[in-house]
Amino acid sequence: MADKVDVLIKRLDPGLPVPAYAHPGDAGADLVAAADVELAPGERAVVPTGVAIALPDGYAAFVHPRSGLGARFGVTIVNAPGTVDAGYRGEIKVTLLNTDLRDTVRLRRGDRIAQLVVQRVERAVFHEVTELPGSARGAGGFGSTGGFPGHQHSQEGA
Ligand SMILES: O=c1ccn([C@H]2C[C@H](O)[C@@H](COP(=O)(O)OP(=O)(O)OP(=O)(O)O)O2)c(=O)[nH]1
Ligand SMILES: [Mg+2]
């Protein structure tokens, strides 16, 4: 059986369910909207979920978009994945964005709008140096390996 972690949860709206995993083995527990929301094309809104949590030290929760909302309606999360810190006791909120150029999206209270992934996280101890150790990648990034449709691979500008 996979590792499990106990997370305290407080319902701020007793009429709504606590986050739930749809299937065994799912990484994300679905979060619901605590209010109706209407998003015009290109519009975003901070949507309450009706829950607050207390994570153990050494954990964080990440608010991920749902692929179905993205594929069907173009609804995503502006700051995906949102980070819920272990010390945060406020309501979890989701900043939804309607990326569709034509259609307004209407979501109802109780609709599943995002999914919460709880993960262990490390705290870094930053050691300042003047030179970093070399690596195979070096400073290449932002498409340095090419592979874009219709474009030739180029080392320039990497
Ligand atoms: O999608 C999100 C992202 C964040 N939060 C909450 C939990 C998190 O612990 C807190 C702060 O988030 P973050 O550090 O990303 O925001 P910030 O803009 O840096 O605000 P702050 O200055 O409060 O840290 O807001 C959410 O409810 N949903
Ligand atoms: Mg912050």
Tab-separated table of N, CA and C in Angstrom, residues 26-138:
chain	number	residue	atom	x	y	z
A	26	ASP	N	-5.346	7.541	-7.252
A	26	ASP	CA	-5.308	8.913	-7.765
A	26	ASP	C	-4.335	9.754	-6.939
A	27	ALA	N	-3.639	10.644	-7.614
A	27	ALA	CA	-2.698	11.532	-6.925
A	27	ALA	C	-3.401	12.759	-6.365
A	28	GLY	N	-4.478	13.177	-7.032
A	28	GLY	CA	-5.144	14.419	-6.653
A	28	GLY	C	-6.523	14.163	-6.077
A	29	ALA	N	-6.832	14.893	-5.002
A	29	ALA	CA	-8.181	14.863	-4.414
A	29	ALA	C	-8.923	16.088	-4.941
A	30	ASP	N	-10.129	15.863	-5.442
A	30	ASP	CA	-10.852	16.956	-6.106
A	30	ASP	C	-11.330	18.012	-5.122
A	31	LEU	N	-11.131	19.263	-5.534
A	31	LEU	CA	-11.633	20.420	-4.791
A	31	LEU	C	-12.857	20.946	-5.528
A	32	VAL	N	-13.842	21.413	-4.770
A	32	VAL	CA	-15.058	21.933	-5.410
A	32	VAL	C	-15.149	23.443	-5.245
A	33	ALA	N	-15.947	24.049	-6.091
A	33	ALA	CA	-16.219	25.487	-5.986
A	33	ALA	C	-17.235	25.705	-4.874
A	34	ALA	N	-16.973	26.703	-4.036
A	34	ALA	CA	-17.903	27.015	-2.946
A	34	ALA	C	-18.919	28.074	-3.373
A	35	ALA	N	-18.813	28.511	-4.617
A	35	ALA	CA	-19.745	29.520	-5.118
A	35	ALA	C	-19.911	29.321	-6.619
A	36	ASP	N	-21.037	29.810	-7.132
A	36	ASP	CA	-21.198	29.829	-8.589
A	36	ASP	C	-20.174	30.793	-9.167
A	37	VAL	N	-19.684	30.491	-10.348
A	37	VAL	CA	-18.727	31.406	-10.975
A	37	VAL	C	-18.971	31.433	-12.486
A	38	GLU	N	-18.922	32.634	-13.026
A	38	GLU	CA	-19.097	32.811	-14.467
A	38	GLU	C	-17.854	33.489	-15.005
A	39	LEU	N	-17.229	32.864	-15.981
A	39	LEU	CA	-15.975	33.386	-16.530
A	39	LEU	C	-16.169	33.725	-18.005
A	40	ALA	N	-16.127	34.995	-18.317
A	40	ALA	CA	-16.182	35.428	-19.712
A	40	ALA	C	-14.870	35.024	-20.385
A	41	PRO	N	-14.816	35.007	-21.727
A	41	PRO	CA	-13.558	34.674	-22.401
A	41	PRO	C	-12.415	35.537	-21.878
A	42	GLY	N	-11.329	34.879	-21.473
A	42	GLY	CA	-10.156	35.599	-20.979
A	42	GLY	C	-10.255	36.054	-19.532
A	43	GLU	N	-11.386	35.792	-18.894
A	43	GLU	CA	-11.573	36.286	-17.519
A	43	GLU	C	-11.035	35.283	-16.493
A	44	ARG	N	-10.569	35.815	-15.380
A	44	ARG	CA	-10.133	34.952	-14.277
A	44	ARG	C	-10.897	35.328	-13.019
A	45	ALA	N	-10.927	34.380	-12.071
A	45	ALA	CA	-11.624	34.637	-10.812
A	45	ALA	C	-10.989	33.792	-9.720
A	46	VAL	N	-10.891	34.371	-8.527
A	46	VAL	CA	-10.399	33.619	-7.374
A	46	VAL	C	-11.608	32.914	-6.749
A	47	VAL	N	-11.611	31.591	-6.814
A	47	VAL	CA	-12.786	30.818	-6.425
A	47	VAL	C	-12.522	30.112	-5.095
A	48	PRO	N	-13.381	30.349	-4.092
A	48	PRO	CA	-13.208	29.673	-2.807
A	48	PRO	C	-13.592	28.198	-2.914
A	49	THR	N	-12.986	27.365	-2.078
A	49	THR	CA	-13.295	25.924	-2.114
A	49	THR	C	-14.022	25.437	-0.862
A	50	GLY	N	-14.140	26.316	0.136
A	50	GLY	CA	-14.873	25.917	1.335
A	50	GLY	C	-14.099	25.039	2.290
A	51	VAL	N	-12.785	24.893	2.061
A	51	VAL	CA	-11.985	24.073	2.973
A	51	VAL	C	-10.678	24.768	3.343
A	52	ALA	N	-10.222	24.473	4.553
A	52	ALA	CA	-8.901	24.877	5.025
A	52	ALA	C	-8.240	23.621	5.583
A	53	ILE	N	-6.910	23.555	5.469
A	53	ILE	CA	-6.207	22.352	5.927
A	53	ILE	C	-5.005	22.734	6.795
A	54	ALA	N	-4.550	21.752	7.565
A	54	ALA	CA	-3.286	21.894	8.291
A	54	ALA	C	-2.419	20.698	7.904
A	55	LEU	N	-1.396	20.972	7.117
A	55	LEU	CA	-0.475	19.919	6.674
A	55	LEU	C	0.615	19.723	7.707
A	56	PRO	N	1.137	18.505	7.843
A	56	PRO	CA	2.275	18.315	8.733
A	56	PRO	C	3.494	19.059	8.185
A	57	ASP	N	4.390	19.401	9.076
A	57	ASP	CA	5.657	20.002	8.674
A	57	ASP	C	6.334	19.080	7.664
A	58	GLY	N	6.959	19.656	6.648
A	58	GLY	CA	7.637	18.827	5.654
A	58	GLY	C	6.756	18.430	4.486
A	59	TYR	N	5.504	18.944	4.477
A	59	TYR	CA	4.588	18.671	3.364
A	59	TYR	C	4.103	19.980	2.759
A	60	ALA	N	3.655	19.900	1.528
A	60	ALA	CA	2.945	21.005	0.892
A	60	ALA	C	1.835	20.382	0.054
A	61	ALA	N	0.857	21.186	-0.298
A	61	ALA	CA	-0.198	20.696	-1.198
A	61	ALA	C	-0.202	21.584	-2.428
A	62	PHE	N	-0.414	20.981	-3.568
A	62	PHE	CA	-0.351	21.708	-4.833
A	62	PHE	C	-1.706	21.645	-5.536
A	63	VAL	N	-2.182	22.820	-5.910
A	63	VAL	CA	-3.508	22.943	-6.539
A	63	VAL	C	-3.327	22.836	-8.048
A	64	HIS	N	-3.693	21.699	-8.595
A	64	HIS	CA	-3.510	21.439	-10.025
A	64	HIS	C	-4.815	21.603	-10.784
A	65	PRO	N	-4.712	21.993	-12.075
A	65	PRO	CA	-5.921	22.041	-12.902
A	65	PRO	C	-6.476	20.636	-13.136
A	66	ARG	N	-7.743	20.573	-13.557
A	66	ARG	CA	-8.336	19.305	-14.001
A	66	ARG	C	-8.251	19.275	-15.528
A	67	SER	N	-7.788	18.150	-16.055
A	67	SER	CA	-7.604	18.076	-17.510
A	67	SER	C	-8.926	18.190	-18.250
A	68	GLY	N	-10.005	17.672	-17.668
A	68	GLY	CA	-11.308	17.728	-18.333
A	68	GLY	C	-11.787	19.157	-18.524
A	69	LEU	N	-11.633	19.974	-17.497
A	69	LEU	CA	-12.035	21.386	-17.614
A	69	LEU	C	-11.177	22.098	-18.650
A	70	GLY	N	-9.902	21.728	-18.685
A	70	GLY	CA	-9.008	22.341	-19.654
A	70	GLY	C	-9.369	21.929	-21.079
A	71	ALA	N	-9.531	20.634	-21.300
A	71	ALA	CA	-9.781	20.137	-22.661
A	71	ALA	C	-11.157	20.552	-23.168
A	72	ARG	N	-12.174	20.505	-22.311
A	72	ARG	CA	-13.540	20.786	-22.773
A	72	ARG	C	-13.852	22.273	-22.862
A	73	PHE	N	-13.361	23.015	-21.867
A	73	PHE	CA	-13.791	24.429	-21.793
A	73	PHE	C	-12.636	25.423	-21.856
A	74	GLY	N	-11.394	24.944	-21.801
A	74	GLY	CA	-10.253	25.867	-21.802
A	74	GLY	C	-10.035	26.515	-20.455
A	75	VAL	N	-10.572	25.897	-19.395
A	75	VAL	CA	-10.405	26.478	-18.054
A	75	VAL	C	-9.144	25.921	-17.403
A	76	THR	N	-8.273	26.817	-16.981
A	76	THR	CA	-7.040	26.402	-16.322
A	76	THR	C	-6.862	27.223	-15.051
A	77	ILE	N	-5.708	27.061	-14.423
A	77	ILE	CA	-5.397	27.809	-13.205
A	77	ILE	C	-4.237	28.744	-13.526
A	78	VAL	N	-4.396	30.007	-13.224
A	78	VAL	CA	-3.390	31.011	-13.594
A	78	VAL	C	-2.018	30.633	-13.038
A	79	ASN	N	-1.966	30.299	-11.766
A	79	ASN	CA	-0.699	30.056	-11.074
A	79	ASN	C	-0.454	28.563	-10.887
A	80	ALA	N	-0.848	27.759	-11.849
A	80	ALA	CA	-0.741	26.305	-11.697
A	80	ALA	C	0.712	25.834	-11.634
A	81	PRO	N	1.047	24.897	-10.748
A	81	PRO	CA	0.178	24.497	-9.643
A	81	PRO	C	0.307	25.475	-8.485
A	82	GLY	N	-0.817	25.819	-7.886
A	82	GLY	CA	-0.793	26.681	-6.707
A	82	GLY	C	-0.154	25.942	-5.538
A	83	THR	N	0.553	26.669	-4.727
A	83	THR	CA	1.262	26.062	-3.587
A	83	THR	C	0.555	26.392	-2.287
A	84	VAL	N	0.153	25.364	-1.549
A	84	VAL	CA	-0.426	25.558	-0.221
A	84	VAL	C	0.646	25.169	0.796
A	85	ASP	N	1.113	26.163	1.538
A	85	ASP	CA	2.182	25.932	2.513
A	85	ASP	C	1.655	25.211	3.751
A	86	ALA	N	2.571	24.487	4.409
A	86	ALA	CA	2.163	23.732	5.599
A	86	ALA	C	1.592	24.643	6.682
A	87	GLY	N	2.061	25.872	6.716
A	87	GLY	CA	1.592	26.785	7.765
A	87	GLY	C	0.331	27.556	7.407
A	88	TYR	N	-0.193	27.354	6.224
A	88	TYR	CA	-1.370	28.137	5.780
A	88	TYR	C	-2.642	27.571	6.385
A	89	ARG	N	-3.401	28.451	7.022
A	89	ARG	CA	-4.644	28.009	7.672
A	89	ARG	C	-5.879	28.656	7.050
A	90	GLY	N	-5.651	29.441	6.007
A	90	GLY	CA	-6.782	30.102	5.362
A	90	GLY	C	-7.513	29.154	4.414
A	91	GLU	N	-8.552	29.655	3.831
A	91	GLU	CA	-9.320	28.873	2.861
A	91	GLU	C	-8.477	28.619	1.612
A	92	ILE	N	-8.510	27.414	1.105
A	92	ILE	CA	-7.845	27.130	-0.172
A	92	ILE	C	-8.686	27.757	-1.282
A	93	LYS	N	-8.021	28.517	-2.133
A	93	LYS	CA	-8.703	29.184	-3.240
A	93	LYS	C	-8.028	28.816	-4.553
A	94	VAL	N	-8.797	28.908	-5.609
A	94	VAL	CA	-8.308	28.500	-6.923
A	94	VAL	C	-8.502	29.666	-7.886
A	95	THR	N	-7.413	30.123	-8.494
A	95	THR	CA	-7.524	31.240	-9.440
A	95	THR	C	-7.746	30.680	-10.840
A	96	LEU	N	-9.021	30.515	-11.179
A	96	LEU	CA	-9.377	29.935	-12.475
A	96	LEU	C	-9.269	30.977	-13.577
A	97	LEU	N	-8.923	30.506	-14.770
A	97	LEU	CA	-8.822	31.372	-15.945
A	97	LEU	C	-9.524	30.698	-17.115
A	98	ASN	N	-10.406	31.432	-17.744
A	98	ASN	CA	-11.047	30.943	-18.967
A	98	ASN	C	-10.203	31.369	-20.165
A	99	THR	N	-9.476	30.412	-20.739
A	99	THR	CA	-8.603	30.742	-21.872
A	99	THR	C	-9.363	30.732	-23.199
A	100	ASP	N	-10.633	30.315	-23.169
A	100	ASP	CA	-11.393	30.265	-24.422
A	100	ASP	C	-11.617	31.676	-24.946
A	101	LEU	N	-11.533	31.819	-26.265
A	101	LEU	CA	-11.667	33.154	-26.874
A	101	LEU	C	-13.115	33.511	-27.176
A	102	ARG	N	-14.020	32.523	-27.144
A	102	ARG	CA	-15.407	32.780	-27.552
A	102	ARG	C	-16.437	32.554	-26.456
A	103	ASP	N	-16.258	31.461	-25.701
A	103	ASP	CA	-17.362	31.030	-24.839
A	103	ASP	C	-17.185	31.416	-23.374
A	104	THR	N	-18.277	31.890	-22.793
A	104	THR	CA	-18.330	32.089	-21.350
A	104	THR	C	-18.511	30.721	-20.691
A	105	VAL	N	-17.829	30.516	-19.553
A	105	VAL	CA	-17.932	29.248	-18.833
A	105	VAL	C	-18.668	29.500	-17.522
A	106	ARG	N	-19.671	28.686	-17.256
A	106	ARG	CA	-20.433	28.816	-16.005
A	106	ARG	C	-20.206	27.575	-15.163
A	107	LEU	N	-19.668	27.795	-13.976
A	107	LEU	CA	-19.445	26.689	-13.043
A	107	LEU	C	-20.361	26.902	-11.851
A	108	ARG	N	-20.870	25.796	-11.321
A	108	ARG	CA	-21.814	25.891	-10.214
A	108	ARG	C	-21.128	25.516	-8.908
A	109	ARG	N	-21.656	26.053	-7.833
A	109	ARG	CA	-21.234	25.643	-6.500
A	109	ARG	C	-21.303	24.119	-6.417
A	110	GLY	N	-20.233	23.491	-5.910
A	110	GLY	CA	-20.192	22.033	-5.813
A	110	GLY	C	-19.498	21.364	-6.990
A	111	ASP	N	-19.305	22.102	-8.083
A	111	ASP	CA	-18.567	21.523	-9.219
A	111	ASP	C	-17.103	21.321	-8.845
A	112	ARG	N	-16.520	20.250	-9.328
A	112	ARG	CA	-15.104	19.983	-9.063
A	112	ARG	C	-14.265	20.834	-10.003
A	113	ILE	N	-13.441	21.686	-9.439
A	113	ILE	CA	-12.740	22.690	-10.251
A	113	ILE	C	-11.224	22.515	-10.285
A	114	ALA	N	-10.685	21.710	-9.376
A	114	ALA	CA	-9.219	21.566	-9.295
A	114	ALA	C	-8.929	20.312	-8.490
A	115	GLN	N	-7.661	19.958	-8.417
A	115	GLN	CA	-7.298	18.790	-7.605
A	115	GLN	C	-6.070	19.102	-6.764
A	116	LEU	N	-6.120	18.596	-5.545
A	116	LEU	CA	-5.085	18.888	-4.563
A	116	LEU	C	-4.138	17.702	-4.430
A	117	VAL	N	-2.858	17.953	-4.706
A	117	VAL	CA	-1.845	16.896	-4.602
A	117	VAL	C	-0.971	17.195	-3.385
A	118	VAL	N	-0.985	16.305	-2.421
A	118	VAL	CA	-0.192	16.482	-1.197
A	118	VAL	C	1.143	15.784	-1.373
A	119	GLN	N	2.220	16.518	-1.128
A	119	GLN	CA	3.549	15.953	-1.353
A	119	GLN	C	4.511	16.340	-0.241
A	120	ARG	N	5.455	15.457	-0.025
A	120	ARG	CA	6.591	15.793	0.830
A	120	ARG	C	7.448	16.815	0.114
A	121	VAL	N	7.977	17.751	0.825
A	121	VAL	CA	8.882	18.724	0.209
A	121	VAL	C	10.123	18.890	1.078
A	122	GLU	N	11.234	19.110	0.400
A	122	GLU	CA	12.495	19.368	1.102
A	122	GLU	C	12.666	20.865	1.295
A	123	ARG	N	13.304	21.229	2.370
A	123	ARG	CA	13.734	22.618	2.544
A	123	ARG	C	15.189	22.681	2.137
A	124	ALA	N	15.518	23.592	1.247
A	124	ALA	CA	16.902	23.730	0.801
A	124	ALA	C	17.698	24.568	1.789
A	125	VAL	N	18.955	24.195	1.942
A	125	VAL	CA	19.914	25.055	2.640
A	125	VAL	C	20.806	25.627	1.543
A	126	PHE	N	20.701	26.908	1.290
A	126	PHE	CA	21.416	27.520	0.167
A	126	PHE	C	22.839	27.888	0.589
A	127	HIS	N	23.799	27.382	-0.177
A	127	HIS	CA	25.208	27.671	0.073
A	127	HIS	C	25.723	28.528	-1.071
A	128	GLU	N	26.014	29.768	-0.828
A	128	GLU	CA	26.468	30.647	-1.899
A	128	GLU	C	27.902	30.315	-2.298
A	129	VAL	N	28.121	30.217	-3.641
A	129	VAL	CA	29.455	29.972	-4.195
A	129	VAL	C	29.681	30.952	-5.345
A	130	THR	N	30.940	31.081	-5.782
A	130	THR	CA	31.208	31.956	-6.934
A	130	THR	C	31.197	31.162	-8.234
A	131	GLU	N	31.478	29.859	-8.183
A	131	GLU	CA	31.440	29.011	-9.378
A	131	GLU	C	30.617	27.766	-9.079
A	132	LEU	N	29.708	27.433	-9.997
A	132	LEU	CA	28.934	26.200	-9.845
A	132	LEU	C	29.649	25.058	-10.546
A	133	PRO	N	29.504	23.810	-10.095
A	133	PRO	CA	30.118	22.680	-10.795
A	133	PRO	C	29.553	22.543	-12.209
A	134	GLY	N	30.390	22.053	-13.154
A	134	GLY	CA	29.957	21.890	-14.536
A	134	GLY	C	28.933	20.777	-14.665
A	135	SER	N	28.233	20.769	-15.825
A	135	SER	CA	27.266	19.705	-16.089
A	135	SER	C	27.120	19.536	-17.590
A	136	ALA	N	26.514	18.429	-18.025
A	136	ALA	CA	26.326	18.170	-19.452
A	136	ALA	C	25.411	19.224	-20.078
A	137	ARG	N	24.396	19.675	-19.395
A	137	ARG	CA	23.462	20.664	-19.950
A	137	ARG	C	24.041	22.070	-19.926
A	138	GLY	N	24.807	22.357	-18.929
A	138	GLY	CA	25.324	23.710	-18.802
A	138	GLY	C	24.194	24.709	-18.670
